[in-house]
PDB file of C-alpha atoms in Angstrom:
ATOM      1  CA  MET A  24      47.168 -26.701  79.396  1.00 83.00           C
ATOM      2  CA  HIS A  25      47.091 -24.284  82.291  1.00 90.00           C
ATOM      3  CA  LEU A  26      43.669 -23.075  83.411  1.00 91.00           C
ATOM      4  CA  THR A  27      42.795 -20.097  85.565  1.00 91.00           C
ATOM      5  CA  ASP A  28      40.811 -20.486  88.775  1.00 91.00           C
ATOM      6  CA  LYS A  29      37.773 -18.963  86.989  1.00 92.00           C
ATOM      7  CA  GLU A  30      38.003 -21.525  84.172  1.00 94.00           C
ATOM      8  CA  ILE A  31      38.213 -24.396  86.645  1.00 92.00           C
ATOM      9  CA  GLU A  32      35.231 -22.955  88.502  1.00 93.00           C
ATOM     10  CA  ILE A  33      33.286 -22.796  85.211  1.00 94.00           C
ATOM     11  CA  LEU A  34      34.121 -26.447  84.497  1.00 93.00           C
ATOM     12  CA  GLU A  35      32.981 -27.542  87.944  1.00 91.00           C
ATOM     13  CA  ILE A  36      29.668 -25.697  87.568  1.00 92.00           C
ATOM     14  CA  LEU A  37      28.988 -26.920  84.016  1.00 93.00           C
ATOM     15  CA  GLU A  38      29.897 -30.479  84.972  1.00 87.00           C
ATOM     16  CA  GLN A  39      27.044 -30.407  87.485  1.00 85.00           C
ATOM     17  CA  ASN A  40      24.570 -28.601  85.205  1.00 88.00           C
ATOM     18  CA  ALA A  41      25.444 -27.853  81.587  1.00 90.00           C
ATOM     19  CA  ARG A  42      22.203 -25.901  81.144  1.00 92.00           C
ATOM     20  CA  VAL A  43      23.120 -23.044  83.484  1.00 93.00           C
ATOM     21  CA  PRO A  44      22.306 -19.806  81.633  1.00 94.00           C
ATOM     22  CA  MET A  45      25.406 -17.695  80.859  1.00 95.00           C
ATOM     23  CA  GLU A  46      23.950 -14.839  82.893  1.00 95.00           C
ATOM     24  CA  ASP A  47      23.702 -17.080  85.982  1.00 95.00           C
ATOM     25  CA  LEU A  48      27.127 -18.636  85.328  1.00 95.00           C
ATOM     26  CA  ALA A  49      28.660 -15.163  85.172  1.00 95.00           C
ATOM     27  CA  LYS A  50      27.131 -14.245  88.539  1.00 95.00           C
ATOM     28  CA  MET A  51      28.309 -17.533  90.059  1.00 94.00           C
ATOM     29  CA  ILE A  52      31.945 -16.892  89.117  1.00 94.00           C
ATOM     30  CA  GLY A  53      31.823 -13.149  89.757  1.00 95.00           C
ATOM     31  CA  GLU A  54      32.426 -12.027  86.162  1.00 94.00           C
ATOM     32  CA  ASN A  55      30.406 -10.182  83.552  1.00 94.00           C
ATOM     33  CA  GLU A  56      28.479 -12.191  80.961  1.00 94.00           C
ATOM     34  CA  GLU A  57      30.715 -11.206  78.021  1.00 95.00           C
ATOM     35  CA  THR A  58      33.886 -12.405  79.773  1.00 95.00           C
ATOM     36  CA  THR A  59      32.163 -15.622  80.862  1.00 95.00           C
ATOM     37  CA  ILE A  60      31.060 -16.375  77.282  1.00 95.00           C
ATOM     38  CA  LYS A  61      34.655 -15.849  76.072  1.00 95.00           C
ATOM     39  CA  LEU A  62      36.012 -18.180  78.774  1.00 95.00           C
ATOM     40  CA  VAL A  63      33.509 -20.928  77.910  1.00 95.00           C
ATOM     41  CA  LYS A  64      34.203 -20.514  74.175  1.00 95.00           C
ATOM     42  CA  ARG A  65      37.952 -20.898  74.827  1.00 94.00           C
ATOM     43  CA  LEU A  66      37.347 -24.068  76.849  1.00 95.00           C
ATOM     44  CA  GLU A  67      35.225 -25.462  73.983  1.00 94.00           C
ATOM     45  CA  GLU A  68      37.792 -24.534  71.303  1.00 94.00           C
ATOM     46  CA  GLU A  69      40.625 -26.126  73.300  1.00 93.00           C
ATOM     47  CA  LYS A  70      38.493 -29.297  73.680  1.00 92.00           C
ATOM     48  CA  VAL A  71      38.568 -29.065  77.483  1.00 94.00           C
ATOM     49  CA  ILE A  72      34.779 -29.013  77.249  1.00 94.00           C
ATOM     50  CA  VAL A  73      34.334 -31.937  74.896  1.00 90.00           C
ATOM     51  CA  HIS A  74      30.548 -32.317  74.741  1.00 88.00           C
ATOM     52  CA  TYR A  75      27.321 -31.355  76.483  1.00 88.00           C
ATOM     53  CA  ALA A  76      25.029 -34.285  77.251  1.00 81.00           C
ATOM     54  CA  THR A  77      21.634 -35.104  78.714  1.00 79.00           C
ATOM     55  CA  LEU A  78      21.427 -37.979  81.175  1.00 74.00           C
ATOM     56  CA  VAL A  79      18.233 -39.984  80.574  1.00 73.00           C
ATOM     57  CA  ASP A  80      16.810 -42.725  82.787  1.00 72.00           C
ATOM     58  CA  TRP A  81      15.603 -44.992  79.957  1.00 68.00           C
ATOM     59  CA  ALA A  82      14.317 -47.560  82.456  1.00 69.00           C
ATOM     60  CA  LYS A  83      11.352 -45.238  83.088  1.00 72.00           C
ATOM     61  CA  ILE A  84      10.240 -45.421  79.454  1.00 75.00           C
ATOM     62  CA  ASP A  85       7.865 -48.381  78.985  1.00 71.00           C
ATOM     63  CA  SER A  86       8.498 -48.802  75.268  1.00 68.00           C
ATOM     64  CA  TYR A  87      12.316 -48.651  75.520  1.00 69.00           C
ATOM     65  CA  GLN A  88      13.872 -52.045  74.840  1.00 73.00           C
ATOM     66  CA  GLY A  89      17.570 -51.150  75.025  1.00 84.00           C
ATOM     67  CA  ILE A  90      20.294 -53.084  76.801  1.00 90.00           C
ATOM     68  CA  THR A  91      23.762 -52.065  77.954  1.00 92.00           C
ATOM     69  CA  ALA A  92      26.672 -54.482  78.106  1.00 95.00           C
ATOM     70  CA  MET A  93      30.120 -53.975  79.543  1.00 97.00           C
ATOM     71  CA  ILE A  94      32.713 -56.095  77.814  1.00 97.00           C
ATOM     72  CA  ASP A  95      36.173 -56.784  79.243  1.00 97.00           C
ATOM     73  CA  VAL A  96      38.629 -57.329  76.399  1.00 97.00           C
ATOM     74  CA  LYS A  97      42.084 -58.928  76.590  1.00 97.00           C
ATOM     75  CA  VAL A  98      44.256 -57.612  73.771  1.00 95.00           C
ATOM     76  CA  THR A  99      47.706 -58.265  72.349  1.00 93.00           C
ATOM     77  CA  PRO A 100      49.229 -54.799  72.000  1.00 89.00           C
ATOM     78  CA  LYS A 101      51.082 -53.923  68.784  1.00 86.00           C
ATOM     79  CA  ARG A 102      54.666 -52.696  68.755  1.00 88.00           C
ATOM     80  CA  GLY A 103      54.886 -48.932  68.471  1.00 88.00           C
ATOM     81  CA  VAL A 104      51.161 -48.215  68.981  1.00 86.00           C
ATOM     82  CA  GLY A 105      50.361 -50.300  72.070  1.00 89.00           C
ATOM     83  CA  PHE A 106      46.617 -50.538  72.661  1.00 94.00           C
ATOM     84  CA  SER A 107      45.655 -47.367  70.776  1.00 93.00           C
ATOM     85  CA  GLU A 108      45.215 -48.930  67.345  1.00 93.00           C
ATOM     86  CA  VAL A 109      42.849 -51.704  68.488  1.00 94.00           C
ATOM     87  CA  ALA A 110      40.995 -49.283  70.800  1.00 95.00           C
ATOM     88  CA  GLU A 111      40.377 -46.994  67.825  1.00 95.00           C
ATOM     89  CA  ARG A 112      39.095 -49.886  65.705  1.00 95.00           C
ATOM     90  CA  ILE A 113      36.716 -50.865  68.514  1.00 97.00           C
ATOM     91  CA  TYR A 114      35.336 -47.375  69.238  1.00 96.00           C
ATOM     92  CA  ARG A 115      34.457 -46.899  65.561  1.00 97.00           C
ATOM     93  CA  PHE A 116      31.685 -49.535  65.796  1.00 97.00           C
ATOM     94  CA  LYS A 117      28.271 -47.849  66.069  1.00 95.00           C
ATOM     95  CA  GLU A 118      27.239 -50.069  69.018  1.00 95.00           C
ATOM     96  CA  VAL A 119      30.180 -48.907  71.158  1.00 97.00           C
ATOM     97  CA  THR A 120      29.513 -45.990  73.523  1.00 94.00           C
ATOM     98  CA  SER A 121      32.826 -46.005  75.417  1.00 96.00           C
ATOM     99  CA  VAL A 122      36.268 -47.635  75.474  1.00 97.00           C
ATOM    100  CA  TYR A 123      38.739 -47.389  78.369  1.00 97.00           C
ATOM    101  CA  LEU A 124      42.274 -48.711  78.808  1.00 97.00           C
ATOM    102  CA  MET A 125      42.271 -50.528  82.150  1.00 96.00           C
ATOM    103  CA  SER A 126      44.754 -51.978  84.600  1.00 96.00           C
ATOM    104  CA  GLY A 127      44.250 -55.534  85.805  1.00 94.00           C
ATOM    105  CA  VAL A 128      43.429 -58.814  84.081  1.00 94.00           C
ATOM    106  CA  TYR A 129      41.737 -57.241  81.047  1.00 96.00           C
ATOM    107  CA  ASP A 130      43.188 -54.441  78.929  1.00 97.00           C
ATOM    108  CA  LEU A 131      40.116 -52.652  77.585  1.00 97.00           C
ATOM    109  CA  SER A 132      36.656 -52.013  78.981  1.00 97.00           C
ATOM    110  CA  VAL A 133      34.092 -51.565  76.210  1.00 97.00           C
ATOM    111  CA  THR A 134      30.511 -50.378  76.768  1.00 96.00           C
ATOM    112  CA  VAL A 135      27.965 -51.373  74.128  1.00 96.00           C
ATOM    113  CA  GLU A 136      24.317 -50.385  73.715  1.00 92.00           C
ATOM    114  CA  ALA A 137      21.966 -52.536  71.651  1.00 92.00           C
ATOM    115  CA  LYS A 138      18.308 -53.492  71.334  1.00 88.00           C
ATOM    116  CA  SER A 139      18.707 -57.055  72.628  1.00 88.00           C
ATOM    117  CA  MET A 140      21.099 -59.584  74.157  1.00 91.00           C
ATOM    118  CA  ASN A 141      21.240 -61.300  70.768  1.00 93.00           C
ATOM    119  CA  GLU A 142      22.409 -58.079  69.155  1.00 93.00           C
ATOM    120  CA  VAL A 143      25.201 -57.785  71.750  1.00 94.00           C
ATOM    121  CA  ALA A 144      26.108 -61.445  71.183  1.00 95.00           C
ATOM    122  CA  ARG A 145      26.337 -60.870  67.419  1.00 95.00           C
ATOM    123  CA  PHE A 146      28.505 -57.793  68.000  1.00 96.00           C
ATOM    124  CA  VAL A 147      30.915 -59.774  70.190  1.00 97.00           C
ATOM    125  CA  SER A 148      31.082 -62.853  67.961  1.00 96.00           C
ATOM    126  CA  GLU A 149      31.069 -61.180  64.534  1.00 96.00           C
ATOM    127  CA  LYS A 150      32.852 -57.877  65.100  1.00 96.00           C
ATOM    128  CA  LEU A 151      34.807 -57.709  68.358  1.00 97.00           C
ATOM    129  CA  SER A 152      36.212 -61.242  68.663  1.00 95.00           C
ATOM    130  CA  THR A 153      37.278 -61.319  65.024  1.00 95.00           C
ATOM    131  CA  LEU A 154      39.754 -58.433  65.428  1.00 95.00           C
ATOM    132  CA  ASP A 155      43.343 -59.694  65.147  1.00 90.00           C
ATOM    133  CA  SER A 156      44.563 -58.291  68.471  1.00 93.00           C
ATOM    134  CA  VAL A 157      41.599 -59.488  70.567  1.00 95.00           C
ATOM    135  CA  VAL A 158      42.563 -62.526  72.651  1.00 96.00           C
ATOM    136  CA  SER A 159      39.420 -62.943  74.798  1.00 96.00           C
ATOM    137  CA  THR A 160      36.293 -61.186  76.015  1.00 97.00           C
ATOM    138  CA  THR A 161      33.971 -61.326  79.014  1.00 96.00           C
ATOM    139  CA  THR A 162      30.527 -59.763  78.688  1.00 96.00           C
ATOM    140  CA  HIS A 163      28.504 -58.340  81.583  1.00 96.00           C
ATOM    141  CA  PHE A 164      24.908 -57.171  81.073  1.00 94.00           C
ATOM    142  CA  GLN A 165      23.731 -54.137  83.005  1.00 90.00           C
ATOM    143  CA  LEU A 166      20.568 -55.006  84.935  1.00 88.00           C
ATOM    144  CA  LYS A 167      19.865 -51.752  86.788  1.00 85.00           C
ATOM    145  CA  LYS A 168      21.512 -48.355  86.972  1.00 83.00           C
ATOM    146  CA  TYR A 169      21.746 -46.854  90.457  1.00 86.00           C
ATOM    147  CA  LYS A 170      24.239 -44.052  89.847  1.00 85.00           C
ATOM    148  CA  HIS A 171      25.921 -42.723  86.700  1.00 81.00           C
ATOM    149  CA  ASP A 172      28.326 -39.792  86.297  1.00 76.00           C
ATOM    150  CA  GLY A 173      27.697 -38.791  89.904  1.00 78.00           C
ATOM    151  CA  ILE A 174      23.911 -38.719  89.486  1.00 77.00           C
ATOM    152  CA  VAL A 175      21.803 -41.023  91.682  1.00 82.00           C
ATOM    153  CA  TYR A 176      18.826 -42.308  89.676  1.00 78.00           C
ATOM    154  CA  GLU A 177      16.340 -43.226  92.391  1.00 77.00           C
ATOM    155  CA  GLN A 178      16.723 -41.377  95.632  1.00 71.00           C
ATOM    156  CA  LYS A 179      14.423 -42.308  98.473  1.00 70.00           C
ATOM    157  CA  LYS A 180      12.238 -39.482  99.616  1.00 70.00           C
ATOM    158  CA  ASN A 181      12.798 -38.839 103.289  1.00 70.00           C
ATOM    159  CA  ASP A 182       9.656 -38.716 105.380  1.00 66.00           C
ATOM    160  CA  LYS A 183       9.996 -35.419 107.241  1.00 67.00           C
ATOM    161  CA  ARG A 184       6.915 -35.851 109.395  1.00 71.00           C
ATOM    162  CA  ILE A 185       7.396 -35.867 113.126  1.00 75.00           C
ATOM    163  CA  VAL A 186       7.012 -39.324 114.612  1.00 73.00           C
ATOM    164  CA  VAL A 187       4.129 -39.434 117.069  1.00 79.00           C
ATOM    165  CA  SER A 188       3.905 -42.415 119.381  1.00 75.00           C
ATOM    166  CA  PRO A 189       1.235 -43.200 121.955  1.00 70.00           C
TER     167      PRO A 189
END
């Protein structure tokens, strides 16, 4: 799909802040609000803009008990469909938040969110490992999130006071 410079500019702005009011977005790209709304609607209809999301730092919520695991999966691809069929079976599980085809030792990278390590373990042993095409898995548990989707979670505040020495 070919996009205009204005459409690409809209995507770049919305990727940084999806909550920009249409009025402000229009000013930023140098268009009127009506044209801007039409451009955004077209991008949504064509599935270029797939979804708007809020990025939450769950680690700051005392009562949150969630855990994120990244699972490397080695798969035997099927003739005619390659990795797509098994990837689709995997992403249909409610625990799975993302699936990527990767280069390297493992074929798929699967991200899972659950309430506990035991829940992740049950997912791997009862659901993921039992799929016909899955040869092996390696599970990594996320301990701390520093940066996600270009957003740094904890930035140090710079001390802007002038240093005074005796």
